CSV table of C-alpha atoms in Angstrom, one decimal:
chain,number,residue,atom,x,y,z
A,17,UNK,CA,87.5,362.9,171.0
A,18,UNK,CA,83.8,363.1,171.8
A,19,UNK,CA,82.3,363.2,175.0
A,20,UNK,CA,81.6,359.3,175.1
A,21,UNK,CA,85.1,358.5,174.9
A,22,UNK,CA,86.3,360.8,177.3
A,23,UNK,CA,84.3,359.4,180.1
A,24,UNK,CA,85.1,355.9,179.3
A,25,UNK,CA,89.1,357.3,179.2
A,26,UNK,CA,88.7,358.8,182.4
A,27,UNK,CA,87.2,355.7,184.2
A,28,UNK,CA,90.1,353.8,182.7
A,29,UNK,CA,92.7,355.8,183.8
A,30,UNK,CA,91.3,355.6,187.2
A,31,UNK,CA,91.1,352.0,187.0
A,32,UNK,CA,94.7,351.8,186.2
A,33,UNK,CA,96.3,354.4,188.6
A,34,UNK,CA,94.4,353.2,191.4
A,35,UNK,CA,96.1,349.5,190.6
A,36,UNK,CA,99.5,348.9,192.2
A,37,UNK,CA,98.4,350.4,195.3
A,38,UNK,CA,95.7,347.8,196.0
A,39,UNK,CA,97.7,344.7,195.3
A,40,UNK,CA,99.0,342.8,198.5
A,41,UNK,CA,103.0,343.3,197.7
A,42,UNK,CA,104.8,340.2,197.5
A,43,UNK,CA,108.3,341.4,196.5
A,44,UNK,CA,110.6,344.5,197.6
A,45,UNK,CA,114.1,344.6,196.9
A,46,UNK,CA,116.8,345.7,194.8
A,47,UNK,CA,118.8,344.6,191.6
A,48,UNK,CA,122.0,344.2,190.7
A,49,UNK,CA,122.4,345.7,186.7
A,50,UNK,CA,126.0,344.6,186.9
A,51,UNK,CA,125.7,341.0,187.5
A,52,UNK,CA,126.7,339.1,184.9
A,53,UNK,CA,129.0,342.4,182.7
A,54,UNK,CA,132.4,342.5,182.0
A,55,UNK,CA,131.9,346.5,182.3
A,56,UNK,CA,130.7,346.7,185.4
A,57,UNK,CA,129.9,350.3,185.1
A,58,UNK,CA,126.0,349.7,185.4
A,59,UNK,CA,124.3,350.4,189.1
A,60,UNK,CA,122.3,348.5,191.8
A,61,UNK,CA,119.1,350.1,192.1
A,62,UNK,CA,116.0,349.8,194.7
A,63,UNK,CA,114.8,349.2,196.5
A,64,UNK,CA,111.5,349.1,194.2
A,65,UNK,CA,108.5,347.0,193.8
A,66,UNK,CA,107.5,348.2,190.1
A,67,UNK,CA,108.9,348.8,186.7
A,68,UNK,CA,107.7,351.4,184.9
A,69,UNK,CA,107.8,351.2,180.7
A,70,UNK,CA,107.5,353.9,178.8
A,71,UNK,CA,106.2,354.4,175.4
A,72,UNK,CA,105.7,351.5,173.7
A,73,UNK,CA,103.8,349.6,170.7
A,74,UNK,CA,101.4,346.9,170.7
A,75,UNK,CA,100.3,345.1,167.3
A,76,UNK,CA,97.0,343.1,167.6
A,77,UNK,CA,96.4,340.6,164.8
A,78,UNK,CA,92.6,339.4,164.4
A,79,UNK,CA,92.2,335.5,164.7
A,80,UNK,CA,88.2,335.0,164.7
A,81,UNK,CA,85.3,336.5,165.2
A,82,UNK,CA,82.2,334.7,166.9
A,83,UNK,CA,79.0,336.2,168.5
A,84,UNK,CA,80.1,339.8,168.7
A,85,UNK,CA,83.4,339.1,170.0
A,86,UNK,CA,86.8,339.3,168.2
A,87,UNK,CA,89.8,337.2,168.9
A,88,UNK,CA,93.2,338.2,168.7
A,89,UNK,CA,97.2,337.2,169.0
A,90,UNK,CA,99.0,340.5,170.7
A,91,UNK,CA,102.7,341.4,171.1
A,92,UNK,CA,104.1,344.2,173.2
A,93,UNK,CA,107.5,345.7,173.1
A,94,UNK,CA,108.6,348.8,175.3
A,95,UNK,CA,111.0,349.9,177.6
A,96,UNK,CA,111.9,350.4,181.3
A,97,UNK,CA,111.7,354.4,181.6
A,98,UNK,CA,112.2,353.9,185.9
A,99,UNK,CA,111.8,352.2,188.9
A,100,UNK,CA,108.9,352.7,191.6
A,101,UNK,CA,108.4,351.7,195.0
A,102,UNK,CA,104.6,351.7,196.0
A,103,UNK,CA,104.4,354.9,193.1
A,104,UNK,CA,107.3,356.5,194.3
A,105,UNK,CA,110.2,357.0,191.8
A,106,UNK,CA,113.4,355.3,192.4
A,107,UNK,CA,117.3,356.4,191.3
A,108,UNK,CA,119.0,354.3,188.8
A,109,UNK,CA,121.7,356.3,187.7
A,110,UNK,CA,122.6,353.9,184.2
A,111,UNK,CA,119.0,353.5,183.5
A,112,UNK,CA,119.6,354.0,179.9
A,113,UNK,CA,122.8,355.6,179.6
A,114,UNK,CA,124.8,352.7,180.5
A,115,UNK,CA,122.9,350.0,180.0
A,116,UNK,CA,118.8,349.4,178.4
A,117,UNK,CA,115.7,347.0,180.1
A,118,UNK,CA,113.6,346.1,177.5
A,119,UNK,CA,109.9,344.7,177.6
A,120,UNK,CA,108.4,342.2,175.3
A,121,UNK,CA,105.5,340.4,176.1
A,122,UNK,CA,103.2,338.0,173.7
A,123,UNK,CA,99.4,337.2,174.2
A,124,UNK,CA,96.1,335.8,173.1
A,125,UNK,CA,92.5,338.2,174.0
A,126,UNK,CA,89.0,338.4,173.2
A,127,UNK,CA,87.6,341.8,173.0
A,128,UNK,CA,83.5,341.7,173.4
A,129,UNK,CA,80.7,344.1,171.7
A,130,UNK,CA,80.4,346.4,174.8
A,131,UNK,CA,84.4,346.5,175.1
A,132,UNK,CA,85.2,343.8,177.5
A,133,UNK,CA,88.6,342.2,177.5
A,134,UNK,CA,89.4,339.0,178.2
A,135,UNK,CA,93.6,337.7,178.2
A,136,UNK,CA,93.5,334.2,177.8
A,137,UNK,CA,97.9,333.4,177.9
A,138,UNK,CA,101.0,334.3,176.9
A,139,UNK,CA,104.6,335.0,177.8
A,140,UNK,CA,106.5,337.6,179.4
A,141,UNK,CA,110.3,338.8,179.1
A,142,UNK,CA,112.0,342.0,180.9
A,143,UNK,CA,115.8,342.0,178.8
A,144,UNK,CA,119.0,343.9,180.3
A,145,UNK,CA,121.6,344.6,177.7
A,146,UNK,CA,124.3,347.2,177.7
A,147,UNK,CA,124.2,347.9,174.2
A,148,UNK,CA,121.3,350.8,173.7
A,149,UNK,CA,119.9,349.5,170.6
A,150,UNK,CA,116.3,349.2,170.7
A,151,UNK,CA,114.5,350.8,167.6
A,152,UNK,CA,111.1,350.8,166.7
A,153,UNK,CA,111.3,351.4,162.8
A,154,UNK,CA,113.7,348.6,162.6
A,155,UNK,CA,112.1,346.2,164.9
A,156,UNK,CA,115.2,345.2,166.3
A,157,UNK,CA,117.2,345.8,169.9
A,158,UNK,CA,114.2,344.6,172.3
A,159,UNK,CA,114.8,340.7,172.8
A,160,UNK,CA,119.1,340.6,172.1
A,161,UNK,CA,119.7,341.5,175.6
A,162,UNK,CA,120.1,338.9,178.3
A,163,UNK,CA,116.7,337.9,180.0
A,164,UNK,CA,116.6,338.4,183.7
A,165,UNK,CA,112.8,338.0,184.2
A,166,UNK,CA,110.4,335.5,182.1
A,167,UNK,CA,106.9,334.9,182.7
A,168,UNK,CA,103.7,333.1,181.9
A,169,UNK,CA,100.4,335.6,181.5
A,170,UNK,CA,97.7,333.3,182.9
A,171,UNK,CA,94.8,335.4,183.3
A,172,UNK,CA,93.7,339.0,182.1
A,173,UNK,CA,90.7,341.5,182.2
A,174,UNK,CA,90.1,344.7,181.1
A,175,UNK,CA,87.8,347.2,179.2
A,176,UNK,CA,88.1,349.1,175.7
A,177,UNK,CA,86.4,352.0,173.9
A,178,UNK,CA,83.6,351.0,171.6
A,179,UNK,CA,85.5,351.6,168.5
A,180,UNK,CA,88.8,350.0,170.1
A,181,UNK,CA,90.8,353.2,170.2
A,182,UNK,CA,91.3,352.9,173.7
A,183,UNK,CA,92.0,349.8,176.2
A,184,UNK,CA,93.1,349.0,179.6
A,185,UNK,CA,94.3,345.8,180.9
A,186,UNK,CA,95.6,344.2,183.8
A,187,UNK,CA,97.3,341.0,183.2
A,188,UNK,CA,98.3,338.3,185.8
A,189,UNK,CA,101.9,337.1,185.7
A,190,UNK,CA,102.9,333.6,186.6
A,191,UNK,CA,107.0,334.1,187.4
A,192,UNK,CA,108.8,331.3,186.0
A,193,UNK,CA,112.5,332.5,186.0
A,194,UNK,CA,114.7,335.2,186.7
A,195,UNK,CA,118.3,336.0,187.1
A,196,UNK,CA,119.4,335.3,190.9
A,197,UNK,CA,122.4,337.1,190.6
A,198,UNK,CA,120.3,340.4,189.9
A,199,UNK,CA,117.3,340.5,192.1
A,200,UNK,CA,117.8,340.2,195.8
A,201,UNK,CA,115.9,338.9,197.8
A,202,UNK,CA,115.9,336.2,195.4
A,203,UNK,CA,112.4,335.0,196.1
A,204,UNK,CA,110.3,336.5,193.5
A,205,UNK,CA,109.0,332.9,192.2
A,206,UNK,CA,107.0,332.7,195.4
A,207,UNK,CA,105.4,335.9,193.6
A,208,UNK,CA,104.1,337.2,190.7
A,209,UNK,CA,103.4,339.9,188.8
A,210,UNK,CA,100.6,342.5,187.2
A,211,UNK,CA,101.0,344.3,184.4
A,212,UNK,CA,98.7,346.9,183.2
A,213,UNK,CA,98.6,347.6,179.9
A,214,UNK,CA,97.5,350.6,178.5
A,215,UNK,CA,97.3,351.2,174.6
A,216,UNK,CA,95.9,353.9,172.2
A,217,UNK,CA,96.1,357.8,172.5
A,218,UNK,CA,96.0,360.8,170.5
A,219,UNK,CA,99.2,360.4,170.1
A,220,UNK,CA,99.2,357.4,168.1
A,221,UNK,CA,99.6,358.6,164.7
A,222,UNK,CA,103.1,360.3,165.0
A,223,UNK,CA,104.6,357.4,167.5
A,224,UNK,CA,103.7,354.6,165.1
A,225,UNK,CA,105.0,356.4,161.8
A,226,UNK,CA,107.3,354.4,160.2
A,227,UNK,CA,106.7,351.0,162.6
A,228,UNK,CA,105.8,347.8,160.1
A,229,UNK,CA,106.2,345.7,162.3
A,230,UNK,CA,106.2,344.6,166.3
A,231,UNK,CA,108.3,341.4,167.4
A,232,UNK,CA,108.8,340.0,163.9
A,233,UNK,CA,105.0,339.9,163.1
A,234,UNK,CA,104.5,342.5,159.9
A,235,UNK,CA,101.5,345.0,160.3
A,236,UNK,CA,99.0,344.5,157.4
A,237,UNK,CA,96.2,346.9,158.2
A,238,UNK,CA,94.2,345.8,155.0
A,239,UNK,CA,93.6,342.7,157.1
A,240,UNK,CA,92.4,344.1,160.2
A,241,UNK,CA,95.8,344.7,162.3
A,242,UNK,CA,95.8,347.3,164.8
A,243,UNK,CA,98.7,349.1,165.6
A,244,UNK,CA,98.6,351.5,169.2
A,245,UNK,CA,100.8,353.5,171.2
A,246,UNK,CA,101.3,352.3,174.7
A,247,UNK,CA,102.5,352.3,178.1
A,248,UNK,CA,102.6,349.3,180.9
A,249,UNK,CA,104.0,348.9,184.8
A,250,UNK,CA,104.7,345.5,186.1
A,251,UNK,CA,104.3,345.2,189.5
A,252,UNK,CA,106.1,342.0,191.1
A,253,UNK,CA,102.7,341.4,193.1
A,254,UNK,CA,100.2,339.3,193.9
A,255,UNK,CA,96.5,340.4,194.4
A,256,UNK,CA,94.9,339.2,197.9
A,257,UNK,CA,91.7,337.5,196.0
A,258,UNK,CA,89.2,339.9,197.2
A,259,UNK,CA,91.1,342.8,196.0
A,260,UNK,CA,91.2,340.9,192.8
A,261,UNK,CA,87.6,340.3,192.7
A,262,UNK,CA,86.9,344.1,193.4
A,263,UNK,CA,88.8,345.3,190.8
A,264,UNK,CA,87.1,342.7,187.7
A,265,UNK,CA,84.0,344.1,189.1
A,266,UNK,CA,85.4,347.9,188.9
A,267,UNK,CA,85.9,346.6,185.3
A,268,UNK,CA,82.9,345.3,184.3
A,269,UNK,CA,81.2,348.5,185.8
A,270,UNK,CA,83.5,350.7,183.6
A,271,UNK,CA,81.8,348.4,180.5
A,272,UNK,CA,78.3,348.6,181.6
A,273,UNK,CA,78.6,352.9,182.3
A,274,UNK,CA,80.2,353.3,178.8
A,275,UNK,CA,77.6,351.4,177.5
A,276,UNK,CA,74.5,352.9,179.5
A,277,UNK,CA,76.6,356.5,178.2
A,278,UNK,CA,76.3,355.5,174.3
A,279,UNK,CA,72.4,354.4,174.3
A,280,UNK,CA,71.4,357.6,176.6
A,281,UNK,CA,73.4,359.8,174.0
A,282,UNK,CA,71.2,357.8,171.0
């Protein structure tokens, strides 16, 4: 990794764990895993305001190209790895032994010549399901489960490496359902989301062996698919709108330094 790339990775990262913190929290609670099973051997967890997913894949698919900028339709699948209040991890004792969340989320983005990302839409779905079967190689096990959180992406923003090995993004979550019965207080539609999406590593090459394909789309890199590693939190917040103008600008900052960076190194 050369020194260009490091400092935009760093500025990234900064961007990113410096996120949940500054978003006005709308929700706090706990759920209830077992609502809804015959079993009832799964566990109530919280309370917590964020889910944390850990290593997952996202497949970008190229749709256009026009001044500079590429166009593409996304899809994300992961997995809940634990629960955080305000960065804090949270107990849930079945979390994967007992029962799996899984992540799947589909959206449309424009990525500009200097790196800037742009999330135009899409859907969001957190799954429970107390059958452990999610498996990347077979693209299977992430969607069979029942859904206890959907969502609409509305709005996204973000900043990539030059070369798009590297990308951050937080994305805006409209609520638009969730299971009741699990989340209490039950008042999360009056709320949101963001989830920041992270994708590409050094680590991509061994993590992605094997995967050919992400939510039932098939990976063809001899047309310009792109296949990272990644890792995402979904927050169930809502950004006051000047903290939310402060952090696009942190963003387009990040954009302009990389670019300042590469043309000083020329």
């Amino acid at each position: 990794m050369n020194r260009n790339k490091i400092l935009l990775a760093t500025l990234l990262a900064a961007s990113v764990f410096a996120g949940p913190s500054a978003y006005a929290q709308s929700w706090v609670g706990t759920a209830d895993y077992t609502a809804g099973s015959s079993e009832g051997d799964e566990d109530v967890v919280g309370p917590f305001n964020t889910y944390d997913a850990g290593a997952g894949v996202v497949l970008l698919q190229p749709t256009g190209m026009s001044g500079g900028t590429f166009t593409f339709d996304g899809v994300y699948q992961s997995y809940v790895t634990k629960h955080e209040l305000s960065g804090v991890p949270v107990v849930a004792a079945g979390l994967d032994d007992t029962y799996e969340l899984t992540a799947v989320a589909t959206f449309t983005e424009s990525v500009s010549a200097i790196g800037g990302i742009t999330v135009t839409g899409g859907t969001f779905n957190l799954y429970r399901d107390t059958t452990r079967d999610r498996d990347y190689t077979t693209d299977s096990g992430f969607s069979d489960g029942e859904a206890i959180l959907t969502g609409t992406i509305t709005s996204g923003a973000g900043a990539a490496a030059a070369d798009l090995s590297f990308g951050v993004t937080d994305i805006t979550i409209a609520i638009t359902d969730y299971d009741t019965s699990v989340f209490n207080p039950d008042t999360i539609a009056t709320g949101g989301g963001i989830f920041t999406l992270r994708m590409g590593s050094e680590l991509d090459a061994p993590f992605l062996s094997g995967i050919t394909s992400v939510g039932g789309n098939t990976y063809d890199a001899g047309s310009g698919d792109l296949l990272y590693a990644a890792d995402g939190y979904l927050a169930l917040a809502v950004p006051e709108a000047e903290t939310y103008a402060m952090m696009l600008a942190g963003l387009g900052l990040v954009g302009f330094m990389a670019r300042r960076r590469t043309r000083s190194m020329i």
